[in-house]
Amino acid sequence: MKARGSCLCGKIRYEVNTTSDDIDHCHCTFCQKYHGAAFGTYIEPVPPDKFTWTEGKELVARYQSSSHSARLFCSVCGSALVAEINGGEVLAATAATLDGEVEIGHAAHMFWQSKASWCEVNDDLPKYDTYPPSMSEFTPE
């Protein structure tokens, strides 16, 4: 999947190139706070060489949300753009910031035990208490 994305104000743009078309709905409390929603949805993580800021890189702000991940967002409009995992070893772009139609393959819920009690999820997607098996190589030690 080769896709382009942007923030709400359009000052930051990026391009991601990956062989995966998988997405994950993350229910961890960090994602709930970061997105202001019941969960955040990300495309599967990619190495930094598969991700390029094409405009506005200087406007990207970074918040270290845990010992193994940081959140990258637009310093102008506040759009949640990327989760940086394992010190930037891999990047996971927020699916909602992708521009245009995106083909989705496999999808799953992760950190299910943190699910917001007020959010009802009625799908048959796999649900994991940590990272899904497809992300095992990116799991912090």
mmCIF file of N, CA, C and O in Angstrom, residues 75-131:
data_model
loop_
_atom_site.group_PDB
_atom_site.id
_atom_site.type_symbol
_atom_site.label_atom_id
_atom_site.label_comp_id
_atom_site.label_asym_id
_atom_site.label_seq_id
_atom_site.Cartn_x
_atom_site.Cartn_y
_atom_site.Cartn_z
ATOM 1 N N SER A 75 1.646 20.711 15.213
ATOM 2 C CA SER A 75 1.732 21.769 16.219
ATOM 3 C C SER A 75 0.793 22.932 15.916
ATOM 4 O O SER A 75 0.590 23.805 16.756
ATOM 5 N N VAL A 76 0.180 22.959 14.739
ATOM 6 C CA VAL A 76 -0.752 24.019 14.375
ATOM 7 C C VAL A 76 -2.190 23.616 14.705
ATOM 8 O O VAL A 76 -2.873 24.291 15.466
ATOM 9 N N CYS A 77 -2.653 22.494 14.153
ATOM 10 C CA CYS A 77 -4.060 22.105 14.328
ATOM 11 C C CYS A 77 -4.262 20.980 15.346
ATOM 12 O O CYS A 77 -5.389 20.702 15.731
ATOM 13 N N GLY A 78 -3.198 20.339 15.774
ATOM 14 C CA GLY A 78 -3.297 19.301 16.792
ATOM 15 C C GLY A 78 -3.624 17.906 16.273
ATOM 16 O O GLY A 78 -3.776 16.977 17.064
ATOM 17 N N SER A 79 -3.716 17.722 14.961
ATOM 18 C CA SER A 79 -4.048 16.397 14.419
ATOM 19 C C SER A 79 -3.057 15.334 14.883
ATOM 20 O O SER A 79 -1.845 15.514 14.794
ATOM 21 N N ALA A 80 -3.592 14.220 15.361
ATOM 22 C CA ALA A 80 -2.786 13.057 15.739
ATOM 23 C C ALA A 80 -2.338 12.375 14.452
ATOM 24 O O ALA A 80 -3.173 11.925 13.670
ATOM 25 N N LEU A 81 -1.022 12.282 14.231
ATOM 26 C CA LEU A 81 -0.531 11.790 12.952
ATOM 27 C C LEU A 81 0.130 10.414 13.008
ATOM 28 O O LEU A 81 -0.168 9.564 12.175
ATOM 29 N N VAL A 82 1.036 10.230 13.958
ATOM 30 C CA VAL A 82 1.868 9.027 13.950
ATOM 31 C C VAL A 82 2.182 8.580 15.367
ATOM 32 O O VAL A 82 2.392 9.407 16.253
ATOM 33 N N ALA A 83 2.236 7.276 15.559
ATOM 34 C CA ALA A 83 2.798 6.702 16.787
ATOM 35 C C ALA A 83 4.194 6.194 16.430
ATOM 36 O O ALA A 83 4.369 5.478 15.448
ATOM 37 N N GLU A 84 5.155 6.617 17.207
ATOM 38 C CA GLU A 84 6.545 6.213 17.023
ATOM 39 C C GLU A 84 6.817 5.123 18.057
ATOM 40 O O GLU A 84 6.636 5.346 19.249
ATOM 41 N N ILE A 85 7.202 3.936 17.611
ATOM 42 C CA ILE A 85 7.360 2.791 18.506
ATOM 43 C C ILE A 85 8.829 2.407 18.618
ATOM 44 O O ILE A 85 9.558 2.431 17.619
ATOM 45 N N ASN A 86 9.236 2.024 19.822
ATOM 46 C CA ASN A 86 10.616 1.605 20.093
ATOM 47 C C ASN A 86 11.635 2.647 19.648
ATOM 48 O O ASN A 86 12.573 2.352 18.915
ATOM 49 N N GLY A 87 11.437 3.876 20.076
ATOM 50 C CA GLY A 87 12.390 4.938 19.778
ATOM 51 C C GLY A 87 12.480 5.313 18.316
ATOM 52 O O GLY A 87 13.514 5.784 17.853
ATOM 53 N N GLY A 88 11.417 5.110 17.589
ATOM 54 C CA GLY A 88 11.401 5.465 16.173
ATOM 55 C C GLY A 88 11.819 4.329 15.262
ATOM 56 O O GLY A 88 11.962 4.511 14.053
ATOM 57 N N GLU A 89 11.978 3.137 15.832
ATOM 58 C CA GLU A 89 12.324 1.952 15.033
ATOM 59 C C GLU A 89 11.249 1.685 13.984
ATOM 60 O O GLU A 89 11.537 1.258 12.870
ATOM 61 N N VAL A 90 10.002 1.941 14.359
ATOM 62 C CA VAL A 90 8.880 1.833 13.423
ATOM 63 C C VAL A 90 7.885 2.955 13.689
ATOM 64 O O VAL A 90 7.828 3.510 14.791
ATOM 65 N N LEU A 91 7.108 3.280 12.653
ATOM 66 C CA LEU A 91 6.108 4.334 12.725
ATOM 67 C C LEU A 91 4.762 3.773 12.298
ATOM 68 O O LEU A 91 4.678 3.004 11.337
ATOM 69 N N ALA A 92 3.711 4.170 13.006
ATOM 70 C CA ALA A 92 2.353 3.751 12.648
ATOM 71 C C ALA A 92 1.518 5.016 12.438
ATOM 72 O O ALA A 92 1.267 5.764 13.372
ATOM 73 N N ALA A 93 1.118 5.229 11.203
ATOM 74 C CA ALA A 93 0.317 6.411 10.871
ATOM 75 C C ALA A 93 -1.132 6.185 11.278
ATOM 76 O O ALA A 93 -1.654 5.072 11.192
ATOM 77 N N THR A 94 -1.770 7.254 11.732
ATOM 78 C CA THR A 94 -3.185 7.167 12.078
ATOM 79 C C THR A 94 -3.996 7.032 10.789
ATOM 80 O O THR A 94 -3.847 7.822 9.862
ATOM 81 N N ALA A 95 -4.827 6.014 10.731
ATOM 82 C CA ALA A 95 -5.575 5.710 9.508
ATOM 83 C C ALA A 95 -6.487 6.855 9.084
ATOM 84 O O ALA A 95 -6.684 7.084 7.890
ATOM 85 N N ALA A 96 -7.042 7.586 10.042
ATOM 86 C CA ALA A 96 -7.984 8.662 9.709
ATOM 87 C C ALA A 96 -7.313 9.856 9.040
ATOM 88 O O ALA A 96 -8.007 10.702 8.462
ATOM 89 N N THR A 97 -5.982 9.940 9.083
ATOM 90 C CA THR A 97 -5.300 11.048 8.407
ATOM 91 C C THR A 97 -4.863 10.681 6.994
ATOM 92 O O THR A 97 -4.308 11.517 6.287
ATOM 93 N N LEU A 98 -5.134 9.439 6.573
ATOM 94 C CA LEU A 98 -4.828 9.056 5.195
ATOM 95 C C LEU A 98 -5.813 9.749 4.260
ATOM 96 O O LEU A 98 -6.990 9.882 4.563
ATOM 97 N N ASP A 99 -5.328 10.199 3.131
ATOM 98 C CA ASP A 99 -6.159 10.909 2.162
ATOM 99 C C ASP A 99 -6.696 9.931 1.121
ATOM 100 O O ASP A 99 -5.983 9.037 0.671
ATOM 101 N N GLY A 100 -7.953 10.103 0.738
ATOM 102 C CA GLY A 100 -8.558 9.276 -0.301
ATOM 103 C C GLY A 100 -8.971 7.912 0.206
ATOM 104 O O GLY A 100 -8.943 7.623 1.404
ATOM 105 N N GLU A 101 -9.367 7.067 -0.721
ATOM 106 C CA GLU A 101 -9.792 5.712 -0.395
ATOM 107 C C GLU A 101 -8.580 4.854 -0.064
ATOM 108 O O GLU A 101 -7.561 4.942 -0.731
ATOM 109 N N VAL A 102 -8.732 4.016 0.938
ATOM 110 C CA VAL A 102 -7.643 3.137 1.353
ATOM 111 C C VAL A 102 -8.179 1.708 1.392
ATOM 112 O O VAL A 102 -9.218 1.445 2.000
ATOM 113 N N GLU A 103 -7.481 0.815 0.725
ATOM 114 C CA GLU A 103 -7.845 -0.603 0.743
ATOM 115 C C GLU A 103 -7.400 -1.186 2.078
ATOM 116 O O GLU A 103 -6.247 -1.029 2.471
ATOM 117 N N ILE A 104 -8.293 -1.840 2.785
ATOM 118 C CA ILE A 104 -7.980 -2.421 4.087
ATOM 119 C C ILE A 104 -8.037 -3.937 3.988
ATOM 120 O O ILE A 104 -8.996 -4.502 3.473
ATOM 121 N N GLY A 105 -6.997 -4.569 4.504
ATOM 122 C CA GLY A 105 -6.965 -6.024 4.547
ATOM 123 C C GLY A 105 -7.441 -6.505 5.905
ATOM 124 O O GLY A 105 -8.586 -6.320 6.287
ATOM 125 N N HIS A 106 -6.552 -7.042 6.688
ATOM 126 C CA HIS A 106 -6.845 -7.573 8.014
ATOM 127 C C HIS A 106 -6.992 -6.423 9.008
ATOM 128 O O HIS A 106 -6.278 -5.433 8.939
ATOM 129 N N ALA A 107 -7.910 -6.557 9.927
ATOM 130 C CA ALA A 107 -8.084 -5.578 10.996
ATOM 131 C C ALA A 107 -8.249 -6.324 12.308
ATOM 132 O O ALA A 107 -8.722 -7.462 12.328
ATOM 133 N N ALA A 108 -7.826 -5.674 13.399
ATOM 134 C CA ALA A 108 -7.939 -6.285 14.728
ATOM 135 C C ALA A 108 -8.032 -5.188 15.781
ATOM 136 O O ALA A 108 -7.698 -4.030 15.527
ATOM 137 N N HIS A 109 -8.491 -5.582 16.959
ATOM 138 C CA HIS A 109 -8.502 -4.700 18.132
ATOM 139 C C HIS A 109 -7.338 -5.104 19.029
ATOM 140 O O HIS A 109 -7.117 -6.293 19.247
ATOM 141 N N MET A 110 -6.612 -4.125 19.547
ATOM 142 C CA MET A 110 -5.534 -4.446 20.488
ATOM 143 C C MET A 110 -5.710 -3.655 21.778
ATOM 144 O O MET A 110 -6.410 -2.648 21.801
ATOM 145 N N PHE A 111 -5.100 -4.143 22.834
ATOM 146 C CA PHE A 111 -5.247 -3.610 24.187
ATOM 147 C C PHE A 111 -6.724 -3.549 24.577
ATOM 148 O O PHE A 111 -7.217 -2.577 25.148
ATOM 149 N N TRP A 112 -7.411 -4.634 24.249
ATOM 150 C CA TRP A 112 -8.845 -4.767 24.448
ATOM 151 C C TRP A 112 -9.241 -4.597 25.908
ATOM 152 O O TRP A 112 -10.308 -4.065 26.214
ATOM 153 N N GLN A 113 -8.384 -5.028 26.836
ATOM 154 C CA GLN A 113 -8.734 -4.944 28.260
ATOM 155 C C GLN A 113 -8.872 -3.487 28.718
ATOM 156 O O GLN A 113 -9.491 -3.225 29.735
ATOM 157 N N SER A 114 -8.350 -2.537 27.934
ATOM 158 C CA SER A 114 -8.464 -1.114 28.277
ATOM 159 C C SER A 114 -9.652 -0.440 27.599
ATOM 160 O O SER A 114 -9.823 0.776 27.714
ATOM 161 N N LYS A 115 -10.457 -1.196 26.893
ATOM 162 C CA LYS A 115 -11.573 -0.643 26.132
ATOM 163 C C LYS A 115 -12.430 0.272 27.008
ATOM 164 O O LYS A 115 -12.736 -0.040 28.149
ATOM 165 N N ALA A 116 -12.816 1.389 26.445
ATOM 166 C CA ALA A 116 -13.702 2.318 27.142
ATOM 167 C C ALA A 116 -15.037 1.632 27.427
ATOM 168 O O ALA A 116 -15.645 1.049 26.527
ATOM 169 N N SER A 117 -15.489 1.697 28.666
ATOM 170 C CA SER A 117 -16.716 0.996 29.062
ATOM 171 C C SER A 117 -17.948 1.500 28.317
ATOM 172 O O SER A 117 -18.912 0.769 28.131
ATOM 173 N N TRP A 118 -17.908 2.734 27.848
ATOM 174 C CA TRP A 118 -19.062 3.317 27.173
ATOM 175 C C TRP A 118 -19.075 3.042 25.667
ATOM 176 O O TRP A 118 -20.002 3.442 24.967
ATOM 177 N N CYS A 119 -18.042 2.362 25.161
ATOM 178 C CA CYS A 119 -17.960 2.078 23.730
ATOM 179 C C CYS A 119 -18.426 0.652 23.452
ATOM 180 O O CYS A 119 -17.847 -0.310 23.951
ATOM 181 N N GLU A 120 -19.471 0.525 22.655
ATOM 182 C CA GLU A 120 -19.968 -0.791 22.285
ATOM 183 C C GLU A 120 -19.378 -1.163 20.927
ATOM 184 O O GLU A 120 -19.512 -0.415 19.960
ATOM 185 N N VAL A 121 -18.701 -2.291 20.879
ATOM 186 C CA VAL A 121 -18.088 -2.769 19.639
ATOM 187 C C VAL A 121 -18.795 -4.053 19.227
ATOM 188 O O VAL A 121 -18.775 -5.037 19.961
ATOM 189 N N ASN A 122 -19.412 -4.032 18.077
ATOM 190 C CA ASN A 122 -20.192 -5.179 17.609
ATOM 191 C C ASN A 122 -19.636 -5.730 16.302
ATOM 192 O O ASN A 122 -20.333 -5.825 15.304
ATOM 193 N N ASP A 123 -18.369 -6.087 16.311
ATOM 194 C CA ASP A 123 -17.793 -6.695 15.115
ATOM 195 C C ASP A 123 -17.164 -8.034 15.489
ATOM 196 O O ASP A 123 -17.078 -8.388 16.660
ATOM 197 N N ASP A 124 -16.762 -8.762 14.494
ATOM 198 C CA ASP A 124 -16.172 -10.081 14.711
ATOM 199 C C ASP A 124 -14.656 -10.066 14.560
ATOM 200 O O ASP A 124 -14.040 -11.114 14.374
ATOM 201 N N LEU A 125 -14.036 -8.886 14.631
ATOM 202 C CA LEU A 125 -12.587 -8.797 14.484
ATOM 203 C C LEU A 125 -11.897 -9.435 15.682
ATOM 204 O O LEU A 125 -12.427 -9.409 16.797
ATOM 205 N N PRO A 126 -10.693 -9.970 15.484
ATOM 206 C CA PRO A 126 -9.938 -10.518 16.619
ATOM 207 C C PRO A 126 -9.664 -9.427 17.651
ATOM 208 O O PRO A 126 -9.482 -8.258 17.300
ATOM 209 N N LYS A 127 -9.640 -9.833 18.909
ATOM 210 C CA LYS A 127 -9.409 -8.900 20.016
ATOM 211 C C LYS A 127 -8.247 -9.425 20.856
ATOM 212 O O LYS A 127 -8.275 -10.559 21.310
ATOM 213 N N TYR A 128 -7.239 -8.585 21.057
ATOM 214 C CA TYR A 128 -6.021 -8.975 21.778
ATOM 215 C C TYR A 128 -5.810 -8.063 22.977
ATOM 216 O O TYR A 128 -6.092 -6.868 22.912
ATOM 217 N N ASP A 129 -5.285 -8.625 24.065
ATOM 218 C CA ASP A 129 -5.011 -7.830 25.261
ATOM 219 C C ASP A 129 -3.699 -7.056 25.156
ATOM 220 O O ASP A 129 -3.449 -6.153 25.957
ATOM 221 N N THR A 130 -2.854 -7.413 24.207
ATOM 222 C CA THR A 130 -1.625 -6.662 23.940
ATOM 223 C C THR A 130 -1.567 -6.435 22.433
ATOM 224 O O THR A 130 -2.598 -6.319 21.787
ATOM 225 N N TYR A 131 -0.361 -6.400 21.897
ATOM 226 C CA TYR A 131 -0.214 -6.249 20.450
ATOM 227 C C TYR A 131 -0.683 -7.526 19.745
ATOM 228 O O TYR A 131 -0.487 -8.624 20.259
#
